[in-house]
Amino acid sequence: MAAYLYKGGNKNDIKFDVWVPELRGRRSFHDFDCKYPDMPEKYDWCVDDYIDKDVEAIISCVQIEYGFPIPVFWIGMSMGGMLAYAYGETECGFENLKGVVTIASPVAFEHTSPLINLITNILPKRFSFKFNLKEAAEKHHNLKRYLESGANPDNVDKKIIDEYIKLGFDNDVSFKILSQFALFFRHHDFCRYPRCPWTYDIM
């Protein structure tokens, strides 16, 4: 997608300057040159930090390169699109986003399975640690099968799904990210990470 937009599509008629940001977290594979910034000592950030800090920093970096606050188009897949939804609701998002395209980014969590409800209720709520979803899927085959179920096998070749899990989920992130997604599933809506998760669940 990035290369396609940069080259201007099939007819080379509309070209874009394309920026591919890396969210907070550290990937264990290095098949391209990438200088990582200093990582926080504690893996305790949540989705709110991506929205309030990281997205803002990414857009500011692009605007600094141009020398003025130019609005940008944001293309996000999965959580990348969800961040655009949330950031677009802010005053800064209204000013800085010219348009948003999302791919496989949920807008609601109205339907969840009993298994997901069970898992989200037993996840830790008050503490966080470094977590790698790809490594967890390799150890727990049921988790890998669940990740695979997110794609329609009639539309996507299994090799592509396996490669996506292998590379797309190979990222050391804060477990609090999963905890916040668990809140989305339990309450069937987006929400900020509450100061007291247990109390929030009761209410």
mmCIF file of C-alpha atoms in Angstrom:
data_model
loop_
_atom_site.group_PDB
_atom_site.id
_atom_site.type_symbol
_atom_site.label_atom_id
_atom_site.label_comp_id
_atom_site.label_asym_id
_atom_site.label_seq_id
_atom_site.Cartn_x
_atom_site.Cartn_y
_atom_site.Cartn_z
ATOM 1 C CA MET A 1 0.000 0.000 0.000
ATOM 2 C CA ALA A 2 2.757 2.461 0.955
ATOM 3 C CA ALA A 3 4.733 1.767 -2.227
ATOM 4 C CA TYR A 4 1.571 1.962 -4.354
ATOM 5 C CA LEU A 5 0.629 5.401 -3.007
ATOM 6 C CA TYR A 6 4.197 6.671 -3.212
ATOM 7 C CA LYS A 7 4.479 5.658 -6.875
ATOM 8 C CA GLY A 8 1.117 7.200 -7.700
ATOM 9 C CA GLY A 9 -0.934 4.096 -8.384
ATOM 10 C CA ASN A 10 -1.116 2.287 -11.703
ATOM 11 C CA LYS A 11 -1.239 5.492 -13.756
ATOM 12 C CA ASN A 12 1.296 7.436 -11.685
ATOM 13 C CA ASP A 13 -1.137 10.339 -11.598
ATOM 14 C CA ILE A 14 -1.587 11.057 -7.875
ATOM 15 C CA LYS A 15 1.539 10.599 -5.785
ATOM 16 C CA PHE A 16 1.804 10.923 -2.013
ATOM 17 C CA ASP A 17 4.634 11.447 0.406
ATOM 18 C CA VAL A 18 4.254 8.302 2.510
ATOM 19 C CA TRP A 19 5.338 7.905 6.127
ATOM 20 C CA VAL A 20 5.247 4.495 7.816
ATOM 21 C CA PRO A 21 5.361 5.047 11.588
ATOM 22 C CA GLU A 22 6.291 2.498 14.228
ATOM 23 C CA LEU A 23 4.165 2.568 17.361
ATOM 24 C CA ARG A 24 5.699 2.263 20.797
ATOM 25 C CA GLY A 25 7.062 -1.256 21.240
ATOM 26 C CA ARG A 26 10.066 -3.207 20.018
ATOM 27 C CA ARG A 27 10.061 -5.764 17.226
ATOM 28 C CA SER A 28 12.432 -8.714 17.553
ATOM 29 C CA PHE A 29 13.068 -9.061 13.811
ATOM 30 C CA HIS A 30 15.247 -6.589 11.912
ATOM 31 C CA ASP A 31 14.957 -6.988 8.155
ATOM 32 C CA PHE A 32 15.234 -3.253 7.499
ATOM 33 C CA ASP A 33 17.279 -0.374 8.865
ATOM 34 C CA CYS A 34 15.394 1.221 11.721
ATOM 35 C CA LYS A 35 16.728 3.251 14.615
ATOM 36 C CA TYR A 36 14.538 2.734 17.623
ATOM 37 C CA PRO A 37 14.089 5.584 20.086
ATOM 38 C CA ASP A 38 14.763 5.061 23.756
ATOM 39 C CA MET A 39 12.173 2.650 25.126
ATOM 40 C CA PRO A 40 10.394 3.243 28.440
ATOM 41 C CA GLU A 41 11.856 1.167 31.258
ATOM 42 C CA LYS A 42 8.387 -0.035 32.217
ATOM 43 C CA TYR A 43 5.948 -1.656 29.822
ATOM 44 C CA ASP A 44 2.917 0.030 31.334
ATOM 45 C CA TRP A 45 1.377 2.090 28.530
ATOM 46 C CA CYS A 46 -2.133 1.573 27.170
ATOM 47 C CA VAL A 47 -4.123 2.449 24.041
ATOM 48 C CA ASP A 48 -4.763 5.920 25.483
ATOM 49 C CA ASP A 49 -1.026 6.644 25.333
ATOM 50 C CA TYR A 50 -0.944 5.739 21.648
ATOM 51 C CA ILE A 51 -3.808 8.172 20.995
ATOM 52 C CA ASP A 52 -2.746 11.056 23.237
ATOM 53 C CA LYS A 53 1.021 10.887 22.745
ATOM 54 C CA ASP A 54 2.234 8.663 19.918
ATOM 55 C CA VAL A 55 -0.208 9.665 17.160
ATOM 56 C CA GLU A 56 0.301 13.323 18.044
ATOM 57 C CA ALA A 57 4.094 12.876 17.924
ATOM 58 C CA ILE A 58 3.920 11.085 14.556
ATOM 59 C CA ILE A 59 1.848 13.821 12.922
ATOM 60 C CA SER A 60 3.974 16.569 14.499
ATOM 61 C CA CYS A 61 7.107 14.943 13.066
ATOM 62 C CA VAL A 62 5.621 15.007 9.559
ATOM 63 C CA GLN A 63 4.509 18.618 9.945
ATOM 64 C CA ILE A 64 7.951 19.681 11.172
ATOM 65 C CA GLU A 65 9.489 18.198 8.029
ATOM 66 C CA TYR A 66 7.214 20.388 5.902
ATOM 67 C CA GLY A 67 7.667 23.455 8.088
ATOM 68 C CA PHE A 68 3.968 24.132 8.631
ATOM 69 C CA PRO A 69 0.943 22.311 10.129
ATOM 70 C CA ILE A 70 -0.275 20.506 7.021
ATOM 71 C CA PRO A 71 -3.247 18.139 7.572
ATOM 72 C CA VAL A 72 -2.478 14.513 6.738
ATOM 73 C CA PHE A 73 -4.299 11.450 5.451
ATOM 74 C CA TRP A 74 -4.111 8.539 7.898
ATOM 75 C CA ILE A 75 -4.404 4.959 6.660
ATOM 76 C CA GLY A 76 -4.653 2.447 9.470
ATOM 77 C CA MET A 77 -5.119 -1.301 9.599
ATOM 78 C CA SER A 78 -6.748 -2.936 12.608
ATOM 79 C CA MET A 79 -5.638 -0.981 15.689
ATOM 80 C CA GLY A 80 -4.032 1.659 13.461
ATOM 81 C CA GLY A 81 -7.495 2.535 12.203
ATOM 82 C CA MET A 82 -8.968 2.474 15.694
ATOM 83 C CA LEU A 83 -6.374 5.038 16.779
ATOM 84 C CA ALA A 84 -7.518 7.259 13.910
ATOM 85 C CA TYR A 85 -11.146 6.954 15.078
ATOM 86 C CA ALA A 86 -10.209 8.098 18.564
ATOM 87 C CA TYR A 87 -7.713 10.782 17.541
ATOM 88 C CA GLY A 88 -10.215 12.191 15.054
ATOM 89 C CA GLU A 89 -12.593 12.867 17.943
ATOM 90 C CA THR A 90 -10.090 15.229 19.580
ATOM 91 C CA GLU A 91 -9.583 18.910 18.789
ATOM 92 C CA CYS A 92 -6.073 18.202 17.480
ATOM 93 C CA GLY A 93 -7.376 15.377 15.335
ATOM 94 C CA PHE A 94 -9.998 17.654 13.791
ATOM 95 C CA GLU A 95 -7.235 20.093 12.813
ATOM 96 C CA ASN A 96 -4.530 17.620 11.773
ATOM 97 C CA LEU A 97 -6.430 14.920 9.878
ATOM 98 C CA LYS A 98 -7.492 15.624 6.305
ATOM 99 C CA GLY A 99 -8.922 12.158 5.800
ATOM 100 C CA VAL A 100 -8.918 8.657 7.273
ATOM 101 C CA VAL A 101 -8.979 5.226 5.629
ATOM 102 C CA THR A 102 -9.326 2.175 7.857
ATOM 103 C CA ILE A 103 -8.810 -1.482 6.987
ATOM 104 C CA ALA A 104 -10.285 -4.219 9.205
ATOM 105 C CA SER A 105 -10.691 -1.754 12.080
ATOM 106 C CA PRO A 106 -13.736 -2.510 14.261
ATOM 107 C CA VAL A 107 -16.101 0.320 15.158
ATOM 108 C CA ALA A 108 -17.957 -1.649 17.834
ATOM 109 C CA PHE A 109 -17.662 -4.759 19.993
ATOM 110 C CA GLU A 110 -21.296 -5.761 20.156
ATOM 111 C CA HIS A 111 -20.884 -9.509 19.642
ATOM 112 C CA THR A 112 -18.395 -11.603 21.594
ATOM 113 C CA SER A 113 -18.167 -15.341 22.162
ATOM 114 C CA PRO A 114 -18.488 -16.966 25.616
ATOM 115 C CA LEU A 115 -14.814 -17.956 25.406
ATOM 116 C CA ILE A 116 -13.734 -14.338 24.833
ATOM 117 C CA ASN A 117 -15.923 -13.193 27.730
ATOM 118 C CA LEU A 118 -14.284 -15.778 29.989
ATOM 119 C CA ILE A 119 -10.747 -14.849 28.927
ATOM 120 C CA THR A 120 -11.273 -11.105 29.278
ATOM 121 C CA ASN A 121 -12.634 -11.539 32.791
ATOM 122 C CA ILE A 122 -9.585 -13.414 34.067
ATOM 123 C CA LEU A 123 -6.930 -11.159 32.508
ATOM 124 C CA PRO A 124 -4.860 -9.091 34.965
ATOM 125 C CA LYS A 125 -6.315 -5.623 35.470
ATOM 126 C CA ARG A 126 -4.011 -3.750 37.829
ATOM 127 C CA PHE A 127 -0.499 -4.504 36.613
ATOM 128 C CA SER A 128 1.349 -4.742 33.329
ATOM 129 C CA PHE A 129 4.461 -6.333 31.861
ATOM 130 C CA LYS A 130 6.213 -6.922 28.542
ATOM 131 C CA PHE A 131 4.163 -9.126 26.244
ATOM 132 C CA ASN A 132 4.712 -10.612 22.780
ATOM 133 C CA LEU A 133 1.562 -11.975 21.146
ATOM 134 C CA LYS A 134 3.440 -13.962 18.485
ATOM 135 C CA GLU A 135 5.497 -15.783 21.124
ATOM 136 C CA ALA A 136 2.348 -16.480 23.151
ATOM 137 C CA ALA A 137 0.615 -17.893 20.050
ATOM 138 C CA GLU A 138 3.554 -20.239 19.432
ATOM 139 C CA LYS A 139 3.207 -21.635 22.962
ATOM 140 C CA HIS A 140 -0.594 -21.801 23.008
ATOM 141 C CA HIS A 141 -2.079 -23.274 19.845
ATOM 142 C CA ASN A 142 -5.638 -22.334 20.818
ATOM 143 C CA LEU A 143 -4.572 -18.685 20.829
ATOM 144 C CA LYS A 144 -3.028 -19.069 17.380
ATOM 145 C CA ARG A 145 -6.207 -20.674 16.063
ATOM 146 C CA TYR A 146 -8.185 -17.763 17.478
ATOM 147 C CA LEU A 147 -5.915 -15.247 15.724
ATOM 148 C CA GLU A 148 -6.282 -17.223 12.489
ATOM 149 C CA SER A 149 -10.067 -17.091 12.831
ATOM 150 C CA GLY A 150 -9.898 -13.316 12.396
ATOM 151 C CA ALA A 151 -9.395 -13.846 8.650
ATOM 152 C CA ASN A 152 -11.701 -15.547 6.177
ATOM 153 C CA PRO A 153 -9.825 -18.593 4.780
ATOM 154 C CA ASP A 154 -11.836 -18.244 1.549
ATOM 155 C CA ASN A 155 -10.320 -14.797 0.964
ATOM 156 C CA VAL A 156 -6.809 -15.124 2.391
ATOM 157 C CA ASP A 157 -4.270 -17.869 1.739
ATOM 158 C CA LYS A 158 -3.169 -19.657 4.929
ATOM 159 C CA LYS A 159 0.491 -18.868 4.172
ATOM 160 C CA ILE A 160 -0.338 -15.154 4.235
ATOM 161 C CA ILE A 161 -2.181 -15.520 7.546
ATOM 162 C CA ASP A 162 0.756 -17.419 9.061
ATOM 163 C CA GLU A 163 3.207 -14.790 7.814
ATOM 164 C CA TYR A 164 1.028 -11.994 9.189
ATOM 165 C CA ILE A 165 0.956 -13.611 12.631
ATOM 166 C CA LYS A 166 4.685 -14.290 12.455
ATOM 167 C CA LEU A 167 5.632 -10.713 11.574
ATOM 168 C CA GLY A 168 2.636 -8.551 12.436
ATOM 169 C CA PHE A 169 2.330 -9.757 16.031
ATOM 170 C CA ASP A 170 6.050 -10.095 16.745
ATOM 171 C CA ASN A 171 6.233 -6.971 18.863
ATOM 172 C CA ASP A 172 7.103 -6.468 22.526
ATOM 173 C CA VAL A 173 4.322 -4.303 23.924
ATOM 174 C CA SER A 174 2.691 -3.491 27.222
ATOM 175 C CA PHE A 175 0.218 -6.094 28.485
ATOM 176 C CA LYS A 176 -1.990 -3.135 29.389
ATOM 177 C CA ILE A 177 -2.836 -2.903 25.676
ATOM 178 C CA LEU A 178 -4.528 -6.303 25.883
ATOM 179 C CA SER A 179 -6.177 -5.348 29.172
ATOM 180 C CA GLN A 180 -7.752 -2.302 27.543
ATOM 181 C CA PHE A 181 -8.993 -4.374 24.613
ATOM 182 C CA ALA A 182 -10.495 -6.733 27.189
ATOM 183 C CA LEU A 183 -12.434 -3.734 28.532
ATOM 184 C CA PHE A 184 -13.723 -3.030 25.019
ATOM 185 C CA PHE A 185 -14.978 -6.610 24.740
ATOM 186 C CA ARG A 186 -16.510 -6.734 28.224
ATOM 187 C CA HIS A 187 -18.369 -3.434 27.874
ATOM 188 C CA HIS A 188 -19.021 -3.645 24.105
ATOM 189 C CA ASP A 189 -17.645 -0.160 23.523
ATOM 190 C CA PHE A 190 -14.469 1.899 23.344
ATOM 191 C CA CYS A 191 -13.363 3.486 26.597
ATOM 192 C CA ARG A 192 -10.337 5.006 28.253
ATOM 193 C CA TYR A 193 -8.365 2.849 30.653
ATOM 194 C CA PRO A 194 -10.038 3.417 34.042
ATOM 195 C CA ARG A 195 -8.086 4.296 37.149
ATOM 196 C CA CYS A 196 -9.853 1.468 38.996
ATOM 197 C CA PRO A 197 -10.652 -1.323 36.478
ATOM 198 C CA TRP A 198 -12.406 -3.563 39.008
ATOM 199 C CA THR A 199 -14.741 -0.749 40.067
ATOM 200 C CA TYR A 200 -15.391 0.134 36.426
ATOM 201 C CA ASP A 201 -16.469 -3.451 35.726
ATOM 202 C CA ILE A 202 -18.897 -3.422 38.661
ATOM 203 C CA MET A 203 -20.446 -0.128 37.598
#
